[in-house]
XYZ file of C-alpha atoms in Angstrom:
689
model
C -0.017 0.615 0.206
C 2.933 2.514 0.801
C 4.120 1.771 -2.648
C 1.697 3.222 -3.842
C 2.444 6.856 -2.368
C 5.835 7.003 -3.272
C 7.000 10.121 -4.435
C 9.120 10.253 -7.930
C 12.524 11.437 -7.642
C 12.881 14.822 -9.176
C 14.362 15.287 -12.465
C 17.590 16.195 -12.987
C 19.206 17.920 -15.941
C 19.738 15.828 -18.219
C 17.172 14.049 -17.474
C 15.006 17.563 -18.867
C 16.886 17.507 -21.806
C 15.461 14.376 -22.970
C 11.393 14.813 -21.890
C 11.557 18.251 -23.560
C 13.585 17.065 -26.446
C 10.552 13.827 -27.067
C 7.646 16.710 -26.842
C 9.331 18.944 -28.877
C 10.072 16.184 -31.806
C 6.581 15.166 -32.135
C 5.315 19.200 -32.039
C 7.792 18.987 -34.892
C 5.717 15.889 -36.769
C 2.550 17.857 -36.252
C 3.773 21.166 -37.672
C 5.358 18.823 -40.839
C 1.589 17.432 -41.175
C 0.140 20.915 -41.433
C 2.589 22.622 -44.100
C 1.661 21.423 -47.095
C -1.576 22.493 -46.726
C -0.781 26.265 -45.832
C 2.210 26.282 -48.328
C -0.688 25.257 -50.632
C -2.904 28.174 -49.467
C 0.021 31.644 -49.570
C 0.431 30.191 -52.971
C -2.328 30.497 -54.022
C -2.817 33.838 -52.784
C 1.375 35.036 -53.568
C -0.328 33.441 -57.561
C 1.790 30.956 -58.229
C 1.607 28.206 -61.228
C -0.506 25.560 -60.142
C 2.053 23.502 -61.495
C 0.031 22.056 -64.574
C 0.646 24.849 -66.879
C 1.682 23.447 -70.760
C 3.843 24.933 -73.021
C 1.823 26.672 -75.479
C -1.278 27.021 -73.572
C -2.667 29.780 -71.450
C -1.463 30.145 -67.882
C -3.634 32.928 -66.560
C -4.421 32.805 -62.966
C -7.194 34.314 -60.857
C -6.577 36.288 -57.570
C -9.698 34.781 -55.619
C -8.248 34.517 -52.862
C -6.076 38.048 -52.886
C -9.492 40.149 -53.373
C -11.191 38.891 -50.962
C -8.724 38.705 -48.332
C -7.647 42.050 -49.806
C -11.553 43.336 -48.862
C -11.436 41.839 -45.529
C -8.733 43.817 -44.430
C -9.774 47.078 -44.233
C -12.796 46.457 -42.082
C -10.847 44.498 -39.112
C -8.027 47.582 -39.133
C -10.385 49.997 -38.939
C -12.539 47.998 -35.775
C -9.224 47.151 -33.928
C -6.102 49.350 -34.599
C -7.647 52.762 -35.154
C -9.396 54.223 -32.378
C -11.457 52.164 -30.073
C -9.473 48.870 -29.379
C -13.026 47.380 -28.927
C -11.507 45.728 -25.984
C -10.499 46.642 -22.262
C -9.489 46.360 -19.532
C -9.603 45.861 -15.738
C -7.126 45.190 -12.223
C -9.737 43.750 -9.923
C -9.702 45.957 -6.655
C -8.925 49.079 -8.218
C -10.432 51.725 -9.718
C -11.700 51.586 -13.453
C -9.507 54.575 -15.038
C -7.105 52.526 -13.649
C -7.807 50.327 -16.099
C -7.802 53.467 -18.749
C -4.979 54.394 -17.998
C -3.044 50.796 -18.502
C -5.042 50.448 -22.329
C -3.584 53.503 -22.920
C -0.072 53.131 -21.778
C -0.220 49.837 -23.397
C -1.562 51.846 -27.119
C 1.080 54.237 -26.401
C 3.767 52.224 -26.170
C 3.532 49.959 -28.608
C 1.929 52.280 -31.277
C 6.057 53.715 -31.122
C 7.823 50.233 -31.014
C 8.670 48.449 -33.864
C 6.265 46.548 -34.928
C 3.826 49.143 -34.163
C 0.737 48.063 -33.861
C -0.543 48.899 -36.889
C 1.892 46.767 -38.294
C 1.013 43.868 -35.451
C -2.180 43.630 -36.772
C -1.802 43.628 -40.199
C 0.114 40.526 -40.223
C -1.600 39.194 -37.300
C -5.219 39.354 -39.202
C -3.905 38.319 -42.863
C -2.121 35.452 -41.802
C -4.312 34.052 -40.100
C -7.238 35.038 -42.735
C -4.664 32.397 -45.159
C -2.986 29.817 -42.980
C -6.328 29.421 -40.593
C -3.958 30.273 -37.608
C -2.171 32.993 -36.718
C 0.627 34.088 -33.636
C 1.550 36.869 -31.606
C 4.088 36.260 -29.054
C 4.403 39.445 -26.740
C 7.633 39.759 -23.784
C 9.130 42.304 -21.757
C 12.309 44.197 -23.217
C 15.447 43.982 -21.302
C 19.175 44.677 -21.792
C 22.013 46.108 -19.814
C 25.144 47.616 -21.511
C 28.315 47.600 -19.512
C 29.898 50.763 -19.342
C 33.696 51.677 -18.571
C 33.910 54.867 -15.860
C 37.458 55.681 -14.800
C 37.534 58.099 -11.973
C 40.508 60.392 -11.580
C 40.265 61.385 -7.512
C 36.916 59.911 -5.675
C 35.713 61.145 -2.175
C 35.857 57.514 0.466
C 32.188 58.440 1.117
C 31.197 57.905 -3.031
C 33.781 54.884 -3.049
C 31.577 53.528 -0.707
C 28.446 54.312 -2.497
C 30.485 52.250 -6.057
C 31.383 49.215 -3.994
C 27.332 48.375 -2.386
C 25.374 49.150 -6.316
C 24.703 46.910 -7.533
C 25.249 47.640 -10.736
C 29.072 48.255 -10.015
C 31.318 46.254 -10.608
C 35.092 47.977 -9.158
C 37.822 47.182 -11.693
C 42.180 47.624 -11.158
C 43.661 48.278 -8.454
C 42.707 52.463 -6.733
C 45.229 53.813 -4.615
C 44.913 54.966 -1.585
C 45.673 58.377 -0.425
C 44.881 60.703 2.597
C 45.323 64.121 2.395
C 47.218 66.043 4.596
C 45.804 68.691 5.750
C 42.138 67.619 6.190
C 42.978 63.880 7.076
C 40.282 62.637 4.563
C 40.465 59.533 2.803
C 40.171 59.682 -0.933
C 41.049 56.520 -3.996
C 42.866 57.106 -7.205
C 42.773 55.436 -10.401
C 39.302 54.089 -9.223
C 38.117 52.255 -13.310
C 34.435 50.654 -12.507
C 32.349 48.853 -15.049
C 28.428 50.714 -14.494
C 25.371 48.136 -15.836
C 23.936 51.326 -17.819
C 20.027 49.986 -19.278
C 19.302 50.093 -22.594
C 16.263 48.543 -23.029
C 13.509 48.105 -20.024
C 9.918 47.938 -22.116
C 6.752 45.961 -23.189
C 6.508 44.538 -26.722
C 4.764 42.193 -29.365
C 5.756 40.751 -32.608
C 4.795 38.064 -35.076
C 4.728 34.996 -35.008
C 5.999 33.215 -38.333
C 3.062 29.869 -38.547
C 6.692 28.047 -39.520
C 7.589 28.590 -36.047
C 5.195 28.031 -33.929
C 5.293 24.837 -31.875
C 1.881 22.522 -30.407
C 1.272 19.941 -29.056
C -1.309 17.363 -31.402
C -3.319 18.253 -28.326
C -3.735 20.889 -27.207
C -7.287 23.135 -27.590
C -6.284 26.368 -26.595
C -3.919 28.669 -25.984
C -3.544 29.012 -22.311
C -4.292 24.945 -21.616
C -1.964 22.285 -20.359
C -0.294 20.960 -22.788
C 3.368 22.264 -24.435
C 3.502 25.012 -26.716
C 6.387 26.515 -27.859
C 8.378 29.068 -31.149
C 11.698 27.746 -32.530
C 13.270 30.372 -34.298
C 16.641 31.213 -35.778
C 19.207 33.415 -33.280
C 23.004 34.045 -33.249
C 24.569 32.876 -30.310
C 25.152 37.392 -29.600
C 21.407 37.726 -29.197
C 22.188 34.655 -26.818
C 24.897 36.149 -24.900
C 23.011 39.607 -24.734
C 20.193 38.198 -23.134
C 22.589 35.884 -20.786
C 24.505 39.433 -20.125
C 20.835 41.378 -19.489
C 19.556 38.720 -16.512
C 23.655 38.751 -14.304
C 25.362 36.653 -16.566
C 24.204 32.933 -15.619
C 20.792 32.561 -17.190
C 21.925 30.395 -20.119
C 24.411 26.770 -19.611
C 25.999 25.753 -22.621
C 26.572 28.375 -24.856
C 30.350 27.485 -25.153
C 29.138 24.784 -26.845
C 27.133 26.307 -29.621
C 29.700 28.973 -30.167
C 31.877 26.227 -31.488
C 28.758 25.412 -33.501
C 28.345 22.085 -31.301
C 25.333 20.524 -31.962
C 22.678 17.387 -31.660
C 22.377 14.760 -33.956
C 18.614 14.861 -35.141
C 17.886 18.663 -34.200
C 15.183 19.436 -36.764
C 15.381 22.154 -39.276
C 12.682 25.388 -39.241
C 10.268 24.618 -42.291
C 12.116 25.838 -44.776
C 10.080 25.001 -47.480
C 7.563 26.591 -45.914
C 9.098 29.699 -45.140
C 10.199 29.775 -48.774
C 6.953 29.722 -49.763
C 6.023 33.146 -48.356
C 9.567 34.796 -49.011
C 12.356 34.271 -50.528
C 15.518 33.264 -48.060
C 19.533 33.081 -48.770
C 20.706 30.075 -49.777
C 23.119 29.436 -47.029
C 25.524 27.947 -49.408
C 26.258 31.361 -50.034
C 27.181 32.442 -46.334
C 30.523 33.066 -45.999
C 32.475 29.920 -43.532
C 32.998 32.045 -40.695
C 29.881 33.158 -39.848
C 29.489 29.407 -38.640
C 31.150 29.918 -35.200
C 31.676 32.758 -32.772
C 29.234 35.575 -31.614
C 27.112 35.554 -35.621
C 26.953 31.359 -35.173
C 23.329 30.773 -36.139
C 21.434 29.045 -33.957
C 17.901 26.991 -34.136
C 16.536 28.273 -30.728
C 13.340 27.102 -29.357
C 11.793 28.398 -26.332
C 9.094 25.386 -24.934
C 6.566 26.011 -22.504
C 5.410 22.719 -20.621
C 4.723 20.957 -17.557
C 6.290 18.020 -16.070
C 6.846 16.854 -12.329
C 10.669 18.136 -11.742
C 9.973 17.506 -8.456
C 8.809 14.888 -8.202
C 6.523 15.467 -5.635
C 3.761 13.463 -7.743
C 2.103 16.923 -8.665
C 2.728 18.752 -12.447
C 4.889 21.953 -12.705
C 4.826 24.623 -15.426
C 8.039 24.901 -16.432
C 9.313 26.947 -19.342
C 12.757 25.606 -21.145
C 14.151 27.208 -23.223
C 17.117 25.007 -26.156
C 19.671 25.688 -28.393
C 20.888 23.479 -31.738
C 19.121 20.588 -29.076
C 21.312 21.312 -25.687
C 18.973 22.026 -22.656
C 19.891 26.202 -22.344
C 18.120 26.954 -19.192
C 14.939 25.670 -17.660
C 12.817 27.214 -14.883
C 9.658 27.365 -13.398
C 6.766 29.072 -14.640
C 4.576 30.543 -11.756
C 3.298 33.154 -13.520
C 1.330 30.736 -15.664
C 1.806 32.533 -18.536
C 2.490 31.539 -21.930
C 2.767 34.886 -23.741
C 1.476 34.361 -27.248
C -2.035 34.994 -28.224
C -2.970 32.842 -31.734
C -6.773 33.907 -33.787
C -8.719 32.095 -36.426
C -11.502 33.538 -38.291
C -13.214 30.501 -38.425
C -13.175 28.018 -34.716
C -12.965 24.345 -35.411
C -14.734 22.910 -32.942
C -12.884 20.851 -30.053
C -9.442 21.674 -32.106
C -7.233 24.312 -31.950
C -6.541 25.759 -35.520
C -9.862 26.835 -37.431
C -10.589 27.248 -40.769
C -9.620 30.069 -42.757
C -10.776 31.857 -45.608
C -8.675 30.466 -48.337
C -9.445 27.108 -47.219
C -13.242 28.055 -48.537
C -11.257 29.463 -51.811
C -8.892 27.785 -52.800
C -10.544 25.092 -55.366
C -12.719 28.020 -56.272
C -10.045 30.035 -57.534
C -8.650 27.107 -59.170
C -11.781 26.700 -60.813
C -12.291 29.799 -61.921
C -8.620 29.637 -63.146
C -8.870 26.496 -65.662
C -12.396 28.046 -66.564
C -10.387 30.398 -67.810
C -7.412 29.133 -69.340
C -9.490 26.525 -71.747
C -11.727 30.325 -72.593
C -8.782 32.164 -73.225
C -7.138 28.702 -75.277
C -10.178 29.571 -77.196
C -10.438 32.641 -78.263
C -6.077 31.622 -79.557
C -7.723 28.919 -80.757
C -10.545 31.104 -82.804
C -7.952 33.772 -83.690
C -4.717 31.635 -85.011
C -6.323 28.918 -85.831
C -5.408 25.099 -85.982
C -3.741 22.999 -89.139
C -3.441 19.791 -90.369
C -1.148 19.816 -93.157
C 0.107 17.478 -95.509
C 3.980 16.814 -94.895
C 4.433 16.924 -99.033
C 2.522 19.940 -99.692
C 5.643 22.669 -99.417
C 3.296 24.863 -97.610
C 5.788 27.198 -95.366
C 4.642 26.443 -92.004
C 6.723 28.902 -90.429
C 4.377 32.091 -92.533
C 1.211 29.915 -90.989
C 2.823 29.809 -87.900
C 3.354 33.745 -88.134
C 0.605 35.179 -90.318
C 0.895 38.977 -90.546
C -1.537 40.522 -92.403
C -1.157 41.135 -95.649
C 1.530 38.251 -95.475
C 1.477 34.961 -98.453
C 1.717 31.957 -97.786
C 2.957 29.352 -99.918
C 2.161 25.407 -100.527
C -0.551 23.523 -102.020
C -3.899 24.127 -101.262
C -4.551 21.333 -100.891
C -2.058 19.879 -98.871
C -4.033 22.448 -95.625
C -6.995 21.663 -93.868
C -8.798 23.689 -91.320
C -10.000 21.725 -88.307
C -9.884 24.876 -85.263
C -11.824 23.741 -82.480
C -15.940 25.513 -82.875
C -15.797 28.559 -80.974
C -17.602 28.211 -77.161
C -21.260 29.365 -76.848
C -21.664 32.281 -74.662
C -23.850 30.892 -73.117
C -20.749 28.904 -71.504
C -19.801 32.358 -69.384
C -23.019 31.516 -66.565
C -20.629 29.443 -65.239
C -18.262 31.643 -64.615
C -20.886 33.498 -63.541
C -22.162 30.801 -60.558
C -18.330 30.865 -60.053
C -18.531 34.152 -58.457
C -21.640 33.617 -56.932
C -20.459 30.212 -55.148
C -17.658 32.380 -54.088
C -19.604 34.876 -52.564
C -22.011 32.328 -51.287
C -19.131 31.543 -48.996
C -17.209 34.308 -48.141
C -20.094 36.998 -47.524
C -18.271 39.628 -49.293
C -20.164 40.716 -52.864
C -19.734 43.577 -55.219
C -21.665 45.475 -53.262
C -19.023 45.394 -49.698
C -15.804 45.981 -52.099
C -17.748 49.172 -54.063
C -16.802 47.399 -57.298
C -20.727 46.939 -58.291
C -21.267 49.486 -61.032
C -23.909 48.088 -62.537
C -26.463 46.494 -60.188
C -29.589 45.313 -60.928
C -31.431 46.384 -57.796
C -31.658 50.031 -57.643
C -32.552 51.058 -54.249
C -29.897 52.119 -51.326
C -32.649 50.260 -48.971
C -31.841 47.323 -51.097
C -28.278 47.629 -51.207
C -28.428 48.594 -47.639
C -30.390 44.906 -46.808
C -27.450 43.329 -48.296
C -23.909 45.117 -47.194
C -26.248 44.238 -43.750
C -26.259 40.471 -44.351
C -22.984 40.372 -45.820
C -21.212 42.666 -43.781
C -22.429 40.012 -40.658
C -19.897 37.232 -41.383
C -17.657 40.361 -40.915
C -18.343 41.236 -37.723
C -18.852 37.725 -36.939
C -15.046 37.022 -37.373
C -14.574 40.451 -35.453
C -15.995 39.391 -32.626
C -14.570 35.917 -32.811
C -10.636 37.921 -33.207
C -11.486 40.362 -30.152
C -13.209 36.870 -28.063
C -10.572 34.417 -28.886
C -7.546 36.622 -29.524
C -7.282 40.192 -28.367
C -8.552 39.789 -25.222
C -5.860 37.368 -23.854
C -3.761 39.948 -25.902
C -3.982 42.839 -23.896
C -4.320 40.622 -20.534
C -0.751 39.509 -21.024
C 0.465 43.191 -21.759
C -1.266 44.016 -18.488
C 0.873 40.843 -16.200
C 3.497 41.657 -18.034
C 3.688 45.309 -16.863
C 3.159 43.669 -13.251
C 5.518 41.334 -13.308
C 7.998 44.174 -15.565
C 7.362 47.909 -14.265
C 9.181 49.542 -11.474
C 8.472 53.489 -12.158
C 5.209 55.108 -12.492
C 4.048 56.531 -14.814
C 1.233 59.680 -15.533
C -2.078 59.064 -18.603
C -5.126 61.485 -18.955
C -7.891 59.424 -18.059
C -10.611 61.055 -18.342
C -10.003 64.441 -18.836
C -7.326 64.351 -15.679
C -3.893 63.739 -15.753
C -3.331 60.880 -13.499
C -0.542 59.365 -12.094
C -0.250 55.628 -11.671
C 2.151 53.761 -9.532
C 3.430 49.734 -9.821
C 1.714 48.925 -6.596
C -1.988 50.280 -8.255
C -2.099 47.940 -11.528
C -1.335 44.816 -9.092
C -4.252 42.330 -9.100
C -6.707 40.174 -10.489
C -6.715 41.419 -14.561
C -9.962 40.854 -16.264
C -11.268 41.749 -20.149
C -14.168 42.695 -21.415
C -14.958 43.146 -25.330
C -17.318 46.358 -25.961
C -18.339 45.956 -30.116
C -22.019 44.387 -31.676
C -21.814 40.821 -33.035
C -23.757 41.788 -35.595
C -25.218 45.408 -36.976
C -28.623 45.050 -39.006
C -30.140 43.247 -35.899
C -28.655 45.457 -33.423
C -29.407 48.319 -35.320
C -33.584 47.242 -36.507
C -32.784 46.635 -32.428
C -31.923 49.705 -31.770
C -34.941 51.198 -33.619
C -37.048 50.214 -32.637
C -35.741 51.573 -28.866
C -35.533 54.827 -29.356
C -39.704 54.254 -30.574
C -39.991 52.782 -27.204
C -38.087 55.714 -25.148
C -40.384 58.637 -27.532
C -43.391 56.984 -26.803
C -43.263 56.264 -23.269
C -41.842 59.612 -22.440
C -44.251 61.435 -24.117
C -46.442 59.123 -21.735
C -44.993 59.561 -19.329
C -45.675 63.272 -19.523
C -49.621 63.524 -19.553
C -49.269 60.726 -16.715
C -45.765 60.731 -13.862
C -44.835 57.557 -12.307
C -45.262 55.646 -15.643
C -41.750 55.057 -16.001
C -39.475 54.225 -12.920
C -35.629 54.554 -12.664
C -35.280 51.149 -13.270
C -37.411 50.997 -16.340
C -35.345 53.954 -17.833
C -32.068 52.479 -16.800
C -32.835 49.484 -18.607
C -34.700 50.915 -21.781
C -31.080 52.409 -22.094
C -28.749 49.450 -21.503
C -30.412 47.354 -24.067
C -30.576 50.684 -26.552
C -26.579 50.764 -25.971
C -26.155 47.136 -26.809
C -28.308 46.824 -29.507
C -26.462 49.730 -30.788
C -23.043 47.866 -30.391
C -21.698 48.146 -27.153
C -22.017 45.949 -24.325
C -19.822 47.698 -22.003
C -22.557 50.099 -20.495
C -21.198 51.838 -17.688
C -18.973 53.976 -19.714
C -21.984 55.382 -20.665
C -24.813 55.373 -18.150
C -24.063 54.877 -14.328
C -24.511 51.403 -11.805
C -28.700 51.270 -10.927
C -28.539 50.671 -7.599
C -25.711 53.930 -7.525
C -27.913 55.586 -9.533
C -30.878 54.211 -6.950
C -29.496 55.396 -4.063
C -28.195 58.737 -5.200
C -31.848 59.537 -5.850
C -33.072 58.501 -3.126
C -30.038 60.424 -1.211
C -31.347 62.795 -3.129
C -34.902 63.427 -2.515
C -34.927 62.547 1.401
C -32.392 65.952 1.148
C -34.834 67.151 -0.837
C -36.798 66.541 1.616
C -35.304 67.638 4.170
C -35.063 70.927 2.697
C -38.965 70.821 1.653
C -39.836 70.418 5.608
C -37.432 73.233 6.932
C -39.645 75.279 4.513
C -42.989 74.106 5.389
C -41.567 75.050 9.601
C -39.896 78.459 7.854
C -42.981 78.801 6.544
C -44.985 78.465 9.661
C -42.738 81.192 11.378
C -43.197 83.531 9.632
C -47.113 82.598 9.057
C -47.557 83.318 13.046
C -44.500 85.987 12.987
C -47.329 87.414 10.154
C -50.260 86.565 12.666
C -48.900 88.378 15.540
C -47.860 92.054 13.495
C -52.017 91.370 12.543
C -52.879 90.777 16.507
C -50.781 94.468 17.601
C -51.757 95.904 14.289
C -55.487 94.968 15.161
C -54.462 96.410 19.008
C -53.047 99.279 17.320
C -55.742 99.737 16.011
C -57.912 100.152 18.778
C -55.923 101.775 20.744
C -56.154 103.988 18.090
C -59.674 103.958 17.689
C -60.496 104.203 21.670
C -57.891 107.318 21.337
C -60.092 108.828 18.480
C -62.574 107.962 20.427
C -61.546 110.350 23.858
C -60.506 112.782 21.537
C -64.088 112.670 20.019
C -65.446 112.546 23.430
C -63.777 115.684 24.467
C -64.268 117.289 21.683
C -67.396 117.194 21.271
C -67.796 117.631 25.843
C -65.398 120.704 24.302
C -68.141 121.954 21.552
C -70.833 121.558 24.081
C -69.608 123.289 26.780
C -68.146 126.320 24.199
C -71.875 126.704 22.557
C -73.384 126.336 26.722
C -70.923 129.053 27.181
C -71.424 130.856 24.624
C -75.854 130.667 24.434
C -74.744 130.972 28.610
C -72.621 134.391 27.286
C -75.473 135.560 24.992
C -78.177 135.139 27.934
C -75.497 137.655 29.594
C -75.308 140.132 26.706
C -78.697 140.025 26.200
C -79.505 140.414 29.880
C -76.890 143.260 30.154
C -78.352 144.002 26.694
C -81.341 145.035 28.177
C -80.582 146.068 31.397
C -78.481 148.569 29.150
C -81.389 149.619 27.386
C -83.299 150.530 30.882
C -80.742 152.139 31.516
C -81.136 154.459 28.965
C -84.669 154.715 29.110
C -83.948 155.459 32.297
C -81.898 158.436 32.236
C -83.050 159.812 29.733
C -86.616 159.855 31.413
C -84.778 160.890 33.956
C -83.039 164.177 31.486
C -86.624 165.033 30.328
C -87.707 165.485 33.914
C -85.281 167.877 34.330
C -85.625 170.192 31.836
C -89.082 170.293 32.301
């Protein structure tokens, strides 16, 4: 029972070398099995001869594959290599603007690199459309150079700083000098090698299909089966990489410099590569290039899983071999495979997809043969085909090189016209059928290419419907590229920044300059695609939703309350997604946050309204108090006016009474005076008498 749980022995360097060599050989055999089909596709793209040409007959070649691929590329390039990249990244636990800043950083760094982002995507997309599966590699370019620096007189403090710096190596034999006046220690004749940073940046490059290696069991780029790249490099390249990582990164470099290689080391797929580009014959190279720093090395970077520590579990490891020698192996703790792949048409449960060349090659060959037969018939009709009697003495040279006005000598009876009959014009319909077959397979019509100058459908609506239907296929290819290739590509770019970025960078995000530090980009990386799948269907749905929104908002004006916050948010989300955008948060906020803010706003408004009501009550009370005070004031005034009026009446009465009394007094006085005067007159009369 205990034997079942015994751990395996740890693998040594040679054991790993043998295991990796076996996996690589199997991947090379699988690549070689696919090579003829891919070579045939590229031969048709470049219009190379079919191999069945006959001397003296038409050798015309159609270029349907090239025309179709070049008609698809503008749409894909416009979609992914201009403006919005259609893929967004985010770091879990970090602010959303950090992901936007990382995307801008990737676009900026790769846009200024060589190859730049446009060239990278153009080759990637074209290779996928022709070869069925295409690859790019993302990596971190790190390189240092040693600079020799001499110091004539160096204080002890600065000398200590050089000694403590890992990037500095003191060389030579410095002399210690003590200054007599100050007693300070100095060093003279100091020489140092300073490691200078030359490159420290993200880079991406296309990986040709003839260099990529993959296990036949693999179904996706990031599964557990082996993958790698086989390429030609120089010993100098490996030595520079070795120097950048401290000088002890690779082993067995001495064997590569002397040109030692193992038997059975597989060559690159030279025949496959030659179908794509012309190569220099190796026999023309100088013999001194085979050794030393310029020696060519078949370098293989291989990612696999082996139980290297003997614990009974497979570990992810990365190995590097050169000319069959294992140069280095290391545990791939990040489980990071730096390759991303694209296929225009998915092949279920298989790694490699289906190319557009697979759809078009047989149609192109058929069309080529039809055109050749038609052109041969034209040639027969113009030049004729003759049966000549050997004894007719007819001038064969003049017959073959006939020109207007020329004379052909010989016996008339010795020559017979056997020119084949001309083909019927109705046979041209087969060419139209072949073009229709091509359009049905690829969905690339004359309407897409703008080449249909004599369309049977003259209405703008009809042409739009045809274009919309054909664009669905292209948009599906774009979505496949985004979901299965570009998402993985951008995610791995961010992973490289997380691992290698040492200095903060600044980006303008949402209208503000923001600084992003290495700590701010740490965490799980997620990617999302922000594009539509089927444009015509989404457009029709968006138009319907737009009509619904208009009707509901008009009804809500007359009957408020029909539309709730949730229903409005749902309508706008559906409208945005049907318009071709999946990331609704870029346009409208989250409903929960919106409702929370709305409730908070309503609560604040309620508090303000309550305060206003209390203030109005206070105003009303103050108004009532003022009115009461006015009433009291008016009452007192009325009372005062009444008292004054009574006093005035009393005074007037008293004055009237006084006036009456005065008049009575005056009347009595006047009466008495009259009496007195009468009495006095009487007395005077008496005395006179």
